[in-house]
mmCIF file of C-alpha atoms in Angstrom:
data_model
loop_
_atom_site.group_PDB
_atom_site.id
_atom_site.type_symbol
_atom_site.label_atom_id
_atom_site.label_comp_id
_atom_site.label_asym_id
_atom_site.label_seq_id
_atom_site.Cartn_x
_atom_site.Cartn_y
_atom_site.Cartn_z
ATOM 1 C CA MET Y 288 -19.231 3.236 -4.552
ATOM 2 C CA LYS Y 289 -22.182 1.606 -3.047
ATOM 3 C CA MET Y 290 -21.838 -0.199 0.070
ATOM 4 C CA ARG Y 291 -23.088 -3.489 0.644
ATOM 5 C CA SER Y 292 -23.504 -2.960 4.891
ATOM 6 C CA HIS Y 293 -21.917 -0.089 5.878
ATOM 7 C CA CYS Y 294 -20.856 -2.754 8.691
ATOM 8 C CA PRO Y 295 -16.800 -1.182 9.277
ATOM 9 C CA ILE Y 296 -15.535 -4.857 8.195
ATOM 10 C CA ASN Y 297 -17.151 -4.750 5.106
ATOM 11 C CA TYR Y 298 -16.184 -0.467 4.120
ATOM 12 C CA ALA Y 299 -12.483 -2.130 4.408
ATOM 13 C CA LEU Y 300 -13.343 -4.762 2.377
ATOM 14 C CA GLU Y 301 -14.937 -3.099 -0.447
ATOM 15 C CA HIS Y 302 -11.777 -0.638 -0.232
ATOM 16 C CA PHE Y 303 -9.037 -2.775 -0.318
ATOM 17 C CA GLY Y 304 -10.300 -6.388 0.178
ATOM 18 C CA ASP Y 305 -8.331 -8.351 -2.145
ATOM 19 C CA LYS Y 306 -4.659 -9.502 -2.306
ATOM 20 C CA TRP Y 307 -3.424 -7.125 -4.856
ATOM 21 C CA SER Y 308 -4.750 -4.230 -4.038
ATOM 22 C CA LEU Y 309 -2.524 -4.095 -0.202
ATOM 23 C CA LEU Y 310 0.477 -5.854 -2.281
ATOM 24 C CA ILE Y 311 0.038 -2.503 -4.205
ATOM 25 C CA ILE Y 312 -0.071 -0.326 -0.857
ATOM 26 C CA ARG Y 313 2.340 -2.119 -0.325
ATOM 27 C CA ASP Y 314 5.068 -1.545 -2.708
ATOM 28 C CA LEU Y 315 3.711 2.125 -2.217
ATOM 29 C CA MET Y 316 4.423 2.144 1.299
ATOM 30 C CA PHE Y 317 7.629 -0.107 1.635
ATOM 31 C CA LYS Y 318 8.518 -0.635 -1.540
ATOM 32 C CA GLU Y 319 9.257 2.491 -3.152
ATOM 33 C CA LYS Y 320 7.671 1.281 -6.307
ATOM 34 C CA ARG Y 321 5.608 3.854 -8.005
ATOM 35 C CA HIS Y 322 5.259 3.627 -11.681
ATOM 36 C CA TYR Y 323 2.333 0.279 -13.632
ATOM 37 C CA ASN Y 324 5.966 -1.356 -14.576
ATOM 38 C CA GLU Y 325 7.349 -1.630 -10.421
ATOM 39 C CA PHE Y 326 4.388 -3.400 -9.726
ATOM 40 C CA PHE Y 327 4.214 -5.501 -12.892
ATOM 41 C CA GLU Y 328 7.123 -7.041 -11.392
ATOM 42 C CA SER Y 329 6.559 -7.717 -8.433
ATOM 43 C CA GLY Y 330 7.319 -11.196 -7.438
ATOM 44 C CA GLU Y 331 3.654 -12.571 -7.258
ATOM 45 C CA LYS Y 332 3.032 -12.478 -11.038
ATOM 46 C CA VAL Y 333 -0.317 -9.589 -11.317
ATOM 47 C CA SER Y 334 -1.596 -9.998 -14.853
ATOM 48 C CA THR Y 335 -1.201 -6.926 -16.891
ATOM 49 C CA SER Y 336 -5.704 -6.874 -15.924
ATOM 50 C CA VAL Y 337 -5.928 -7.509 -12.251
ATOM 51 C CA LEU Y 338 -2.980 -5.006 -12.374
ATOM 52 C CA GLY Y 339 -4.319 -2.482 -14.509
ATOM 53 C CA ASP Y 340 -7.372 -3.003 -12.521
ATOM 54 C CA ARG Y 341 -6.673 -2.682 -9.622
ATOM 55 C CA LEU Y 342 -5.408 0.418 -9.994
ATOM 56 C CA LYS Y 343 -8.048 1.981 -11.098
ATOM 57 C CA GLN Y 344 -9.889 1.046 -8.422
ATOM 58 C CA LEU Y 345 -7.725 2.261 -5.552
ATOM 59 C CA GLU Y 346 -7.835 5.377 -7.253
ATOM 60 C CA ASN Y 347 -11.722 5.674 -7.216
ATOM 61 C CA ALA Y 348 -11.575 4.715 -3.520
ATOM 62 C CA GLY Y 349 -9.339 7.271 -2.756
ATOM 63 C CA ILE Y 350 -6.241 5.381 -1.714
ATOM 64 C CA ILE Y 351 -3.419 6.144 -3.852
ATOM 65 C CA SER Y 352 -4.007 9.428 -7.383
ATOM 66 C CA LYS Y 353 -1.384 8.883 -10.568
ATOM 67 C CA GLY Y 354 -0.121 12.035 -12.084
ATOM 68 C CA LYS Y 355 3.186 12.530 -14.757
ATOM 69 C CA ASP Y 356 6.424 11.049 -13.654
ATOM 70 C CA THR Y 357 8.309 14.683 -13.507
ATOM 71 C CA VAL Y 358 11.826 12.573 -14.635
ATOM 72 C CA LYS Y 359 9.838 11.150 -17.585
ATOM 73 C CA LYS Y 360 7.185 13.503 -18.601
ATOM 74 C CA SER Y 361 4.851 9.879 -20.381
ATOM 75 C CA ARG Y 362 4.586 7.981 -17.504
ATOM 76 C CA ILE Y 363 2.316 7.718 -14.634
ATOM 77 C CA LYS Y 364 3.531 7.756 -11.884
ATOM 78 C CA TYR Y 365 1.273 6.472 -8.425
ATOM 79 C CA SER Y 366 0.875 7.896 -4.890
ATOM 80 C CA LEU Y 367 -0.164 7.475 -1.944
ATOM 81 C CA THR Y 368 -3.035 9.599 -1.150
ATOM 82 C CA GLN Y 369 -4.128 10.800 2.786
ATOM 83 C CA LYS Y 370 -6.186 7.813 3.100
ATOM 84 C CA GLY Y 371 -3.766 5.681 1.724
ATOM 85 C CA ILE Y 372 -1.298 7.197 4.383
ATOM 86 C CA ASP Y 373 -4.270 6.305 6.949
ATOM 87 C CA MET Y 374 -3.458 2.839 6.314
ATOM 88 C CA LEU Y 375 -0.023 1.771 7.427
ATOM 89 C CA PRO Y 376 -1.218 1.594 11.614
ATOM 90 C CA PHE Y 377 -3.235 -1.433 9.381
ATOM 91 C CA MET Y 378 -0.072 -2.092 7.152
ATOM 92 C CA ILE Y 379 1.582 -2.825 10.297
ATOM 93 C CA ASP Y 380 -0.693 -4.839 12.303
ATOM 94 C CA MET Y 381 -0.240 -7.175 9.468
ATOM 95 C CA ILE Y 382 3.447 -7.377 9.489
ATOM 96 C CA VAL Y 383 3.717 -8.423 13.237
ATOM 97 C CA TRP Y 384 0.980 -10.654 13.314
ATOM 98 C CA SER Y 385 2.217 -12.462 9.451
ATOM 99 C CA GLY Y 386 6.239 -12.404 11.369
ATOM 100 C CA LYS Y 387 5.244 -13.822 14.623
ATOM 101 C CA TYR Y 388 3.050 -16.561 12.688
ATOM 102 C CA ASP Y 389 5.700 -17.286 9.397
ATOM 103 C CA GLU Y 390 8.856 -18.946 9.724
ATOM 104 C CA ASP Y 391 9.956 -17.418 6.541
ATOM 105 C CA THR Y 392 8.926 -14.067 7.118
ATOM 106 C CA GLU Y 393 10.722 -11.431 4.884
ATOM 107 C CA ALA Y 394 10.349 -9.098 7.443
ATOM 108 C CA GLY Y 395 14.146 -7.969 9.470
ATOM 109 C CA LYS Y 396 13.779 -8.765 13.069
ATOM 110 C CA VAL Y 397 15.008 -4.780 12.985
ATOM 111 C CA PHE Y 398 12.067 -3.545 11.798
ATOM 112 C CA LEU Y 399 9.416 -7.075 14.000
ATOM 113 C CA ALA Y 400 10.492 -5.111 16.935
ATOM 114 C CA GLN Y 401 10.502 -1.599 15.879
ATOM 115 C CA ALA Y 402 7.061 -2.602 15.394
ATOM 116 C CA LYS Y 403 6.298 -3.998 18.568
ATOM 117 C CA GLU Y 404 8.206 -2.403 20.846
ATOM 118 C CA GLY Y 405 8.714 0.706 19.516
ATOM 119 C CA ARG Y 406 5.285 1.540 17.138
ATOM 120 C CA GLU Y 407 4.457 4.726 17.431
ATOM 121 C CA HIS Y 408 8.385 5.846 16.685
ATOM 122 C CA LEU Y 409 7.957 3.489 13.375
ATOM 123 C CA LEU Y 410 4.719 5.118 13.014
ATOM 124 C CA ASN Y 411 5.233 8.224 12.958
ATOM 125 C CA SER Y 412 8.372 8.333 10.509
ATOM 126 C CA ILE Y 413 7.610 6.250 7.795
ATOM 127 C CA ARG Y 414 4.560 8.338 7.884
ATOM 128 C CA GLU Y 415 6.503 11.348 8.239
ATOM 129 C CA LYS Y 416 7.906 10.164 4.676
ATOM 130 C CA LEU Y 417 5.422 8.838 3.040
ATOM 131 C CA ILE Y 418 3.578 12.284 3.713
ATOM 132 C CA LYS Y 419 7.312 13.911 1.902
ATOM 133 C CA GLU Y 420 6.786 11.187 -0.775
ATOM 134 C CA HIS Y 421 3.820 11.046 -2.170
ATOM 135 C CA LEU Y 422 1.347 14.589 -0.768
ATOM 136 C CA LYS Y 423 2.434 17.356 -2.979
ATOM 137 C CA PHE Y 424 1.753 20.492 -1.012
#
């Protein structure tokens, strides 16, 4: 991937700097979605062409990987890579920020409190779960 610059903010934006990419990562990380149709059915109403493009971009960036579903072999199953799982602190910080300013946030009060007061414990707990579910050892 050719970078416009190596400014750290630009580097991040080049990899996941649009809302659809972040929503796919959200779905993989917090909503246990793993298949194309599950992403497509998310409430934000992404088009099929944009969804396919973002999945490919995230895969090319090494943030997600795709493989065959173990249950239904004809289906593709998406997983976070270690690079994707390493986005967890950033995603939690976005949830906390949004929870502070969006009075209609869908983030639960308990989750927000854990993210603020027990951040490291929450991060470790979610990280362990993601590693078990997404990384094949």
